[in-house]
GROMACS .gro file of C-alpha atoms in nm:
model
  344
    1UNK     CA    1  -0.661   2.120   1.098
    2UNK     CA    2  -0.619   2.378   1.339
    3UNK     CA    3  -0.224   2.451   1.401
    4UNK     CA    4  -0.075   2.426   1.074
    5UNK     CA    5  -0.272   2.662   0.831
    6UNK     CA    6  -0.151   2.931   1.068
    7UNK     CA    7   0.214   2.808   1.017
    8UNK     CA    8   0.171   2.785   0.622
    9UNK     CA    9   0.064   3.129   0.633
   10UNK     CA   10   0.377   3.216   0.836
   11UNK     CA   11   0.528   3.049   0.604
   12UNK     CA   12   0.478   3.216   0.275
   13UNK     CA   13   0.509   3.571   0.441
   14UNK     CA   14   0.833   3.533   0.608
   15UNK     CA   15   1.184   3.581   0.411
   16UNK     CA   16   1.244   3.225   0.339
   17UNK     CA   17   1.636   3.357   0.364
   18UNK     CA   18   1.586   3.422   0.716
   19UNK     CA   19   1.477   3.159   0.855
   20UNK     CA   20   1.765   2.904   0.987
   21UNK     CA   21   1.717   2.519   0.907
   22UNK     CA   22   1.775   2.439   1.266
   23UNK     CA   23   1.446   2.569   1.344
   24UNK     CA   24   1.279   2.434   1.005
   25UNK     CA   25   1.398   2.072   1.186
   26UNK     CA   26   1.274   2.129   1.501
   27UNK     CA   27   0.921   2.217   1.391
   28UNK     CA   28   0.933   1.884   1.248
   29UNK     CA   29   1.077   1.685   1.505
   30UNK     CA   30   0.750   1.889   1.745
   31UNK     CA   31   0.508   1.731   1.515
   32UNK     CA   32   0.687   1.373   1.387
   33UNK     CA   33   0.669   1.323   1.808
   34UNK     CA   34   0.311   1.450   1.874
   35UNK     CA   35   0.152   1.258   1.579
   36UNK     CA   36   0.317   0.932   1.703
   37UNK     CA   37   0.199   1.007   2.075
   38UNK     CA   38  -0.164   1.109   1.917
   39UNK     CA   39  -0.139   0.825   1.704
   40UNK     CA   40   0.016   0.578   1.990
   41UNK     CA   41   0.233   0.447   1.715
   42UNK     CA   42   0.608   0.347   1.849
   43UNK     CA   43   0.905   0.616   1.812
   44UNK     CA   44   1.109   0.333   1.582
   45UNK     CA   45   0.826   0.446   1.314
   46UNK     CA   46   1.041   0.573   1.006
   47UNK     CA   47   1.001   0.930   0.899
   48UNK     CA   48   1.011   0.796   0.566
   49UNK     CA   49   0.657   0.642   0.637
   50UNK     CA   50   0.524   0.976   0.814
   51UNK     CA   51   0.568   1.161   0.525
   52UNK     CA   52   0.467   0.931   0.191
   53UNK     CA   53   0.154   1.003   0.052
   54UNK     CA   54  -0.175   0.878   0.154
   55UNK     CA   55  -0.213   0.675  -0.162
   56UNK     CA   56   0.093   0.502  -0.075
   57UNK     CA   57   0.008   0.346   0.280
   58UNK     CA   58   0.147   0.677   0.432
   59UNK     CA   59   0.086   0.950   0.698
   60UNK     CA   60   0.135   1.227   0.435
   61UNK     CA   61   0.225   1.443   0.676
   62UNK     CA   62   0.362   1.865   0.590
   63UNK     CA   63   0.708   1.853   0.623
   64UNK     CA   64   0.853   2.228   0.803
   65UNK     CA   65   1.163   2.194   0.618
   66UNK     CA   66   0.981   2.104   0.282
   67UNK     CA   67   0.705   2.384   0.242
   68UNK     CA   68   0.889   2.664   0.382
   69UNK     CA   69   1.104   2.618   0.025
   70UNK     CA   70   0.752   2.473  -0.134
   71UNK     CA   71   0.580   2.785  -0.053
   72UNK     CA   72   0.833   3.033  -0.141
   73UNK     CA   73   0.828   2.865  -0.507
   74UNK     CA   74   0.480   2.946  -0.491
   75UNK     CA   75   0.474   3.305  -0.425
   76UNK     CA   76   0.772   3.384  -0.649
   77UNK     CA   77   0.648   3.156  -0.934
   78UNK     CA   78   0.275   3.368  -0.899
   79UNK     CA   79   0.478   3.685  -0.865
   80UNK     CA   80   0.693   3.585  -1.230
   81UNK     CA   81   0.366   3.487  -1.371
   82UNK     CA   82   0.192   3.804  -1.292
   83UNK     CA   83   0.501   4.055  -1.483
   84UNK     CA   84   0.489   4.318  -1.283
   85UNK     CA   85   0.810   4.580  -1.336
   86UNK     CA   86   0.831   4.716  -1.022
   87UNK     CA   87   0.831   4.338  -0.826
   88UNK     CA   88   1.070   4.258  -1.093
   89UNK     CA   89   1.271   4.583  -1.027
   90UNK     CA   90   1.314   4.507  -0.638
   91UNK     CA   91   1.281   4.134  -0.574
   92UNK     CA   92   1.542   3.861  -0.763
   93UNK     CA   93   1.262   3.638  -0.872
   94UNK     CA   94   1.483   3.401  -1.039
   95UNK     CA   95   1.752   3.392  -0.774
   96UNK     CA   96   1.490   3.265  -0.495
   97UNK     CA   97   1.342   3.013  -0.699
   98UNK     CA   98   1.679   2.886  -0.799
   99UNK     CA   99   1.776   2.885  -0.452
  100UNK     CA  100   1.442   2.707  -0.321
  101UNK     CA  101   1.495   2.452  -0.575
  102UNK     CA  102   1.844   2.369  -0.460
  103UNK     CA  103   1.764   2.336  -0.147
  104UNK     CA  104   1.449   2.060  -0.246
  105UNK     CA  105   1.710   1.891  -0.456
  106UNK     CA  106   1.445   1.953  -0.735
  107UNK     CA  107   1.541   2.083  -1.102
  108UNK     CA  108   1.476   2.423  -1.186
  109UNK     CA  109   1.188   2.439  -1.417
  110UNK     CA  110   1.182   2.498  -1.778
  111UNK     CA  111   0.839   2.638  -1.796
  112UNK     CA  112   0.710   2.835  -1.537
  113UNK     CA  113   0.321   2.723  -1.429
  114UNK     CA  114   0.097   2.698  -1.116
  115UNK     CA  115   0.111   2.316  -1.051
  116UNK     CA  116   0.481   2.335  -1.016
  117UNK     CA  117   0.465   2.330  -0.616
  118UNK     CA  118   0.229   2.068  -0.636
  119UNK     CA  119   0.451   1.822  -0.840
  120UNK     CA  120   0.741   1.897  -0.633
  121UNK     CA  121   0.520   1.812  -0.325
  122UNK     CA  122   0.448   1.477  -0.512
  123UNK     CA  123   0.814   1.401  -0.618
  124UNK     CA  124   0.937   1.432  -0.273
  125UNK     CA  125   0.684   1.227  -0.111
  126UNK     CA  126   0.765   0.970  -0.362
  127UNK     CA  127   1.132   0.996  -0.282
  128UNK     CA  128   1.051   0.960   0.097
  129UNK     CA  129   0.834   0.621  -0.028
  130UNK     CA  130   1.077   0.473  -0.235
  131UNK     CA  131   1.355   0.547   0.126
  132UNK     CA  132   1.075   0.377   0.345
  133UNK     CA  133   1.017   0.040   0.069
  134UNK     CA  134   1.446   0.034   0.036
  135UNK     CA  135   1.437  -0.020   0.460
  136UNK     CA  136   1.541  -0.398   0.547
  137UNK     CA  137   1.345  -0.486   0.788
  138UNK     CA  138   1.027  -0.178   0.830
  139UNK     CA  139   1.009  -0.184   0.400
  140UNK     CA  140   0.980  -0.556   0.321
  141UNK     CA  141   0.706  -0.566   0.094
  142UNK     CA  142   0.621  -0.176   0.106
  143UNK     CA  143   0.693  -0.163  -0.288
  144UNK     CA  144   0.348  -0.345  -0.323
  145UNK     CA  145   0.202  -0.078  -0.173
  146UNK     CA  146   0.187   0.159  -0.475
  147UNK     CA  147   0.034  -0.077  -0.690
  148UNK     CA  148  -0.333  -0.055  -0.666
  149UNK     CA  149  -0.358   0.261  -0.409
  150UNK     CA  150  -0.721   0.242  -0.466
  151UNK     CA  151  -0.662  -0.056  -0.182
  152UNK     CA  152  -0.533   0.167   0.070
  153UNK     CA  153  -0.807   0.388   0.106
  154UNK     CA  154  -0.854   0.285   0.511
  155UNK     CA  155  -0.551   0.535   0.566
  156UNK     CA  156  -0.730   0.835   0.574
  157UNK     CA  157  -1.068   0.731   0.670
  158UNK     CA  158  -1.034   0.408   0.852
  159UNK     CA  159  -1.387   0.287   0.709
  160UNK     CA  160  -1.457  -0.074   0.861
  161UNK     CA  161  -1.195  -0.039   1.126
  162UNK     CA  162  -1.248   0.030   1.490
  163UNK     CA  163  -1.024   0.275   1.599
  164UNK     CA  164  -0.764   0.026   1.776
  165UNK     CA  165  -0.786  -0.189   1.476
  166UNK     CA  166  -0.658   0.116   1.256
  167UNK     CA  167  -0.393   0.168   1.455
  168UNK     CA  168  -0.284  -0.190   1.507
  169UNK     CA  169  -0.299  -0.211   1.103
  170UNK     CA  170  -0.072   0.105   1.106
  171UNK     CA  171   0.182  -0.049   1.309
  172UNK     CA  172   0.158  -0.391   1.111
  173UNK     CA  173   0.191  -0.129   0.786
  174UNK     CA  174   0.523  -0.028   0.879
  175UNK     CA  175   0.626  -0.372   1.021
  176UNK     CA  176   0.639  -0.276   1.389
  177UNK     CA  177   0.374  -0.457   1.591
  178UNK     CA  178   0.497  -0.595   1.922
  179UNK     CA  179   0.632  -0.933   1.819
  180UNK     CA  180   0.954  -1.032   1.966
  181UNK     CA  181   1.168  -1.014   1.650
  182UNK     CA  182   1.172  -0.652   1.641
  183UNK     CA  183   1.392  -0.481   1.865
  184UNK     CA  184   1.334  -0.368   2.238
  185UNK     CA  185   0.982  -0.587   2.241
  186UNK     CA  186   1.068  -0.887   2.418
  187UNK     CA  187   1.285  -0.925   2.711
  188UNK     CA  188   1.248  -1.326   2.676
  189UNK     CA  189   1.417  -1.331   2.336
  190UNK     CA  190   1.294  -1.359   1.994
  191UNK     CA  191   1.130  -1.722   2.008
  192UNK     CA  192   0.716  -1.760   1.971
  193UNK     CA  193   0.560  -1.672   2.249
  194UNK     CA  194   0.351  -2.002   2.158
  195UNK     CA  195   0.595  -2.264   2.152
  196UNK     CA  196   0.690  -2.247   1.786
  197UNK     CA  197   1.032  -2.320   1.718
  198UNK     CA  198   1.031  -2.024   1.442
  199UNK     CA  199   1.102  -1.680   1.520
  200UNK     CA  200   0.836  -1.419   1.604
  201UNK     CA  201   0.810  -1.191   1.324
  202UNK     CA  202   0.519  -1.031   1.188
  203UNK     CA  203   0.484  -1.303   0.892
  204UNK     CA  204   0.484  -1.589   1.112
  205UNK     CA  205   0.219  -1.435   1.318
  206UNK     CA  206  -0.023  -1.387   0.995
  207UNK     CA  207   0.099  -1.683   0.834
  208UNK     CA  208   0.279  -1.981   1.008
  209UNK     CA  209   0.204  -2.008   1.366
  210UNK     CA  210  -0.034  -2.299   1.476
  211UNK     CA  211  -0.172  -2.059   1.736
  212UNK     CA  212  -0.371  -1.844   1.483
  213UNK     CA  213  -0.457  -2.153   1.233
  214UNK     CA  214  -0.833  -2.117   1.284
  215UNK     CA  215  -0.785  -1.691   1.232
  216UNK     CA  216  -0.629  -1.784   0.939
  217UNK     CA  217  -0.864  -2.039   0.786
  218UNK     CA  218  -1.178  -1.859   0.866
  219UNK     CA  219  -0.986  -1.530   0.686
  220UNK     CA  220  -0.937  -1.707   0.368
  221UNK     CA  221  -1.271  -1.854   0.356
  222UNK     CA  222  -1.400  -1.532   0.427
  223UNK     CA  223  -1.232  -1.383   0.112
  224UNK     CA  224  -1.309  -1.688  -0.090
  225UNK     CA  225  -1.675  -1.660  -0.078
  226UNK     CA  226  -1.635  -1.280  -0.143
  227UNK     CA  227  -1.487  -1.377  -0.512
  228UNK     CA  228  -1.720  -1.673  -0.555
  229UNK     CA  229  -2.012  -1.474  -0.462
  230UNK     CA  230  -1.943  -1.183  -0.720
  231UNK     CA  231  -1.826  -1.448  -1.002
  232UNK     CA  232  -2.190  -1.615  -0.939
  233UNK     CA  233  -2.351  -1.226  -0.985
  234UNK     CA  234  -2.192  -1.217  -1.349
  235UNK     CA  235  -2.341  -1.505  -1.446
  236UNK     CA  236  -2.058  -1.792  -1.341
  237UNK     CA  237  -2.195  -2.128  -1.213
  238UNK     CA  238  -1.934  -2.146  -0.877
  239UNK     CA  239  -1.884  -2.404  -0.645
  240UNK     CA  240  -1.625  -2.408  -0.347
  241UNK     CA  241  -1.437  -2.654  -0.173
  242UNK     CA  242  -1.445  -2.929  -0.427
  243UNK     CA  243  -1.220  -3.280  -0.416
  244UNK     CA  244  -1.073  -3.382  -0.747
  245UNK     CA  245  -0.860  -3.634  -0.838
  246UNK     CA  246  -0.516  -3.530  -1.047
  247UNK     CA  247  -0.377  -3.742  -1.340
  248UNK     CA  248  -0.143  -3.960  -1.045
  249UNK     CA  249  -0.418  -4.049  -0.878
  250UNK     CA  250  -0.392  -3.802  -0.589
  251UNK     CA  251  -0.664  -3.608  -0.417
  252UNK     CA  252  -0.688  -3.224  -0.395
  253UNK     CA  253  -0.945  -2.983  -0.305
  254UNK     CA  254  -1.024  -2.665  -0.532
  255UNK     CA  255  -1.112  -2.324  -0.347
  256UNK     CA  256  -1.302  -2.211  -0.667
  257UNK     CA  257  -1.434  -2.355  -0.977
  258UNK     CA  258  -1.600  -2.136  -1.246
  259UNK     CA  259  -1.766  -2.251  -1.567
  260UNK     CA  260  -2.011  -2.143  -1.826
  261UNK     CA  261  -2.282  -2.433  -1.975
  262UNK     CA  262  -2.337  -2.224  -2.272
  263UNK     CA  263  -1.921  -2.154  -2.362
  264UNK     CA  264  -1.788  -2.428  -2.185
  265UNK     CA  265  -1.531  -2.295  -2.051
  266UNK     CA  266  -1.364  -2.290  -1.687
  267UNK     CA  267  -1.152  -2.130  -1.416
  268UNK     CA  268  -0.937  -2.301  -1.102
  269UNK     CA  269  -0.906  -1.971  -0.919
  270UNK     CA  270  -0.714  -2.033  -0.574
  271UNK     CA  271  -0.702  -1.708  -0.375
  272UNK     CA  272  -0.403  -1.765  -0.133
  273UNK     CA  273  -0.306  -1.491   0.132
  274UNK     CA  274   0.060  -1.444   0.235
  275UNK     CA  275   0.266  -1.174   0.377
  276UNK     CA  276   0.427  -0.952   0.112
  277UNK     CA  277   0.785  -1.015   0.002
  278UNK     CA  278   0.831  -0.840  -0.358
  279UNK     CA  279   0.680  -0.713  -0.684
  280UNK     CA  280   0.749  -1.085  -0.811
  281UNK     CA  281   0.527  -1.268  -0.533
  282UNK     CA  282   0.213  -1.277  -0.747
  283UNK     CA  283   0.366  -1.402  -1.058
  284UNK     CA  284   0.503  -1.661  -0.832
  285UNK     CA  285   0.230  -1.710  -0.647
  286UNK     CA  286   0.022  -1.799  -1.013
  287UNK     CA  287   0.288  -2.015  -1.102
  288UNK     CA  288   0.281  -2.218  -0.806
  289UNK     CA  289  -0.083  -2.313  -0.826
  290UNK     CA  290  -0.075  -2.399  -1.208
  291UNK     CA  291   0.197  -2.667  -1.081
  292UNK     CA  292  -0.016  -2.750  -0.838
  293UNK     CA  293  -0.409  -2.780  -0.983
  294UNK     CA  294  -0.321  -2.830  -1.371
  295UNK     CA  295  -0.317  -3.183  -1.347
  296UNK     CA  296  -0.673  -3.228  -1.219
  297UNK     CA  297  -0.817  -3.054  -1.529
  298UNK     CA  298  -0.867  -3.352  -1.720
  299UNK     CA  299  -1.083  -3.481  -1.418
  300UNK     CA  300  -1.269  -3.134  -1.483
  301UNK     CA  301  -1.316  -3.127  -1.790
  302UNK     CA  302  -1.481  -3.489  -1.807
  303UNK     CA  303  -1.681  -3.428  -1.510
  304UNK     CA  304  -1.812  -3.100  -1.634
  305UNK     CA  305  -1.819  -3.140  -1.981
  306UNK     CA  306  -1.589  -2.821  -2.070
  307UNK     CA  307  -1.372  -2.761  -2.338
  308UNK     CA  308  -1.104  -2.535  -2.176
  309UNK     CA  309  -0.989  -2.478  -1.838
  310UNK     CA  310  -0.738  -2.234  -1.664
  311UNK     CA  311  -0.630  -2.200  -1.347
  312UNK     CA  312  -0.595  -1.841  -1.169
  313UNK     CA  313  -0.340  -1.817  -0.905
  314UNK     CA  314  -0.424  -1.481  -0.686
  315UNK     CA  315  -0.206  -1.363  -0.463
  316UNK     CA  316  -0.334  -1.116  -0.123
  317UNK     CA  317  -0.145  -0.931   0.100
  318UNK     CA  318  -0.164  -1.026   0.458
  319UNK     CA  319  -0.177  -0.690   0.536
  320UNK     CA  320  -0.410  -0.642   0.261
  321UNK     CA  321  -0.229  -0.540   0.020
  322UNK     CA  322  -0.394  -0.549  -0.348
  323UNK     CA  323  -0.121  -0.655  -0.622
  324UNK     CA  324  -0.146  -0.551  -0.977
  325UNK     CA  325  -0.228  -0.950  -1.074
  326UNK     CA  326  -0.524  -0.913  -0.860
  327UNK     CA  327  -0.661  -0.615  -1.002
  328UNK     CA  328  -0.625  -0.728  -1.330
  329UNK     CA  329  -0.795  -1.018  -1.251
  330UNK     CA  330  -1.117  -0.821  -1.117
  331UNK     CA  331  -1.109  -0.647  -1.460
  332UNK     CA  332  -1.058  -0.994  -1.658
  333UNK     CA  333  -1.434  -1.117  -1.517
  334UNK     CA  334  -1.561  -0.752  -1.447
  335UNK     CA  335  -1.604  -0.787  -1.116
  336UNK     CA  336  -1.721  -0.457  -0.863
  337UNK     CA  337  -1.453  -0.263  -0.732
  338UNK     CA  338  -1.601  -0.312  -0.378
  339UNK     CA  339  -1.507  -0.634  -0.394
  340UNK     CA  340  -1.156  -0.498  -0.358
  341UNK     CA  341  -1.253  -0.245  -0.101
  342UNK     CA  342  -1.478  -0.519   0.058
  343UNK     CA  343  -1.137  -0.797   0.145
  344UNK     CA  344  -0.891  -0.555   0.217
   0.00000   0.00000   0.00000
């Protein structure tokens, strides 16, 4: 707020020629290290993260070695815009802009227009995101971050979140929290810390270990009477938690049922929340609950008196993450968008 307007100013004055890369790299390296001390996020955070875009899950942080290129584009682009002989006459317009886009690894332009900074600006955070979601071990699941970015709001204003909690859920973003699977953690190995025979990653913390079962239970509830409550404000009738009985004579329990009297018509929906693996998981996800709950809608549809029923697999990020499936799903039965907002 403060430091760097002054430096963008340098920035766009100074021969961009001039100034060595060396230094360029150092200015970032000064603020990549102050943000994660400000921050108290560990120094195995990726750069890649620092520098995606807000939408995306990350920091969105100016890059030195970026805008000193970004804002020399700027100025000559204005300067080719505005025709003036006697600029054109002492300054190589074309030369610097050919030069700046080299060194951004960007392709020179074929029309010359204002926004041109601005979509490089975008194209290289996006190449810094897709760097961070192609990591092994700090990207798993990262890809599902750039589906619904509405979801990710709570990265630049933190709204419901303490201020520890936004930082924990920045550390859990990039996948290094202090379990004992990542590296320099644990000193007693990379066992539970519980007992559990498993190791301790991040996804056995949110979703296997018998230590946080209750967490768990009471978070999906949680969300589950989020969705039943809006499906009951459109006009649903909802109930929760119900036994059925499947065509082999088995017993299950259904999260969510949703019918109309006057269409006669019904959902299963079974909100499930798991850590994030790929763009595939919901689809998966769906799949695995039609296997699952399909076989009790004969036992629905007799008890209920409906013609059709369909069950709705929906898939939510442990680290509340908001896949395409889902948001289609709010649009399906025009449900509020804080709902979203409201369970991540």
């Amino acid at each position: 707020q403060y430091i760097w307007p002054k430096f963008i100013y340098a920035l766009q004055m100074v021969p961009v020629h001039k100034l060595p890369l060396t230094f360029l790299e150092d200015v970032d390296k000064l603020i990549r290290s102050a943000v994660k001390e400000m921050l108290l996020l560990p120094s195995d955070v990726p750069n890649s993260m620092l520098y995606s875009a807000k939408q995306f899950r990350g920091l969105g942080l100016v890059r030195a070695s970026w805008e000193a290129f970004l804002q020399n584009c700027n100025t000559v682009i204005n300067l080719l815009l505005a025709d003036n002989a006697y600029v054109n006459a002492v300054r190589p317009l074309l030369t610097e802009l050919q030069s700046s886009c080299k060194h951004l690894d960007m392709v020179f332009p074929s029309e010359l227009r204002k926004s041109i900074t601005r979509s490089f600006r975008e194209k290289l955070r996006h190449r810094e995101f897709e760097l961070w979601s192609n990591l092994p071990g700090k990207g798993r699941g990262v890809v599902l971050y750039s589906e619904v970015p509405k979801a990710n709001k709570w990265i630049a204003n933190k709204s419901g979140l303490s201020t520890s909690e936004w930082v924990s859920s920045l550390k859990m973003n990039v996948n290094v929290a202090a379990v004992r699977a990542i590296p320099g953690r644990s000193l007693d190995g990379s066992r539970c810390r519980y007992g559990c025979p498993e190791t301790e990653t991040l996804a056995h913390v949110q979703g296997q270990c018998d230590h946080g079962l209750l967490l768990r239970n009471a978070r999906h509830h949680q969300v589950r009477s989020l969705i039943a409550s809006a499906l009951r404000k459109k006009g649903w009738e909802v109930e929760e938690e119900i036994s059925c009985i499947a065509t082999n004579g088995s017993t299950r329990r259904v999260d969510i049922l949703a019918y109309s009297k006057t269409t006669r018509t019904g959902y299963i929906i079974d909100p499930t929340i798991r850590y994030e693996k790929n763009t595939d998981q919901s689809e998966e996800v769906h799949q695995e609950k039609k296997i699952i709950y399909e076989p009790t809608i004969p036992y629905f549809k007799t008890k209920y008196d409906l013609n059709s029923l369909e069950v709705i697999g929906l898939l939510i990020g442990a680290r509340g993450v908001i896949p395409n499936f889902f948001s289609n799903f709010l649009k399906q039965f025009d449900l509020p968008k804080t709902l979203l907002e409201d369970i991540v």
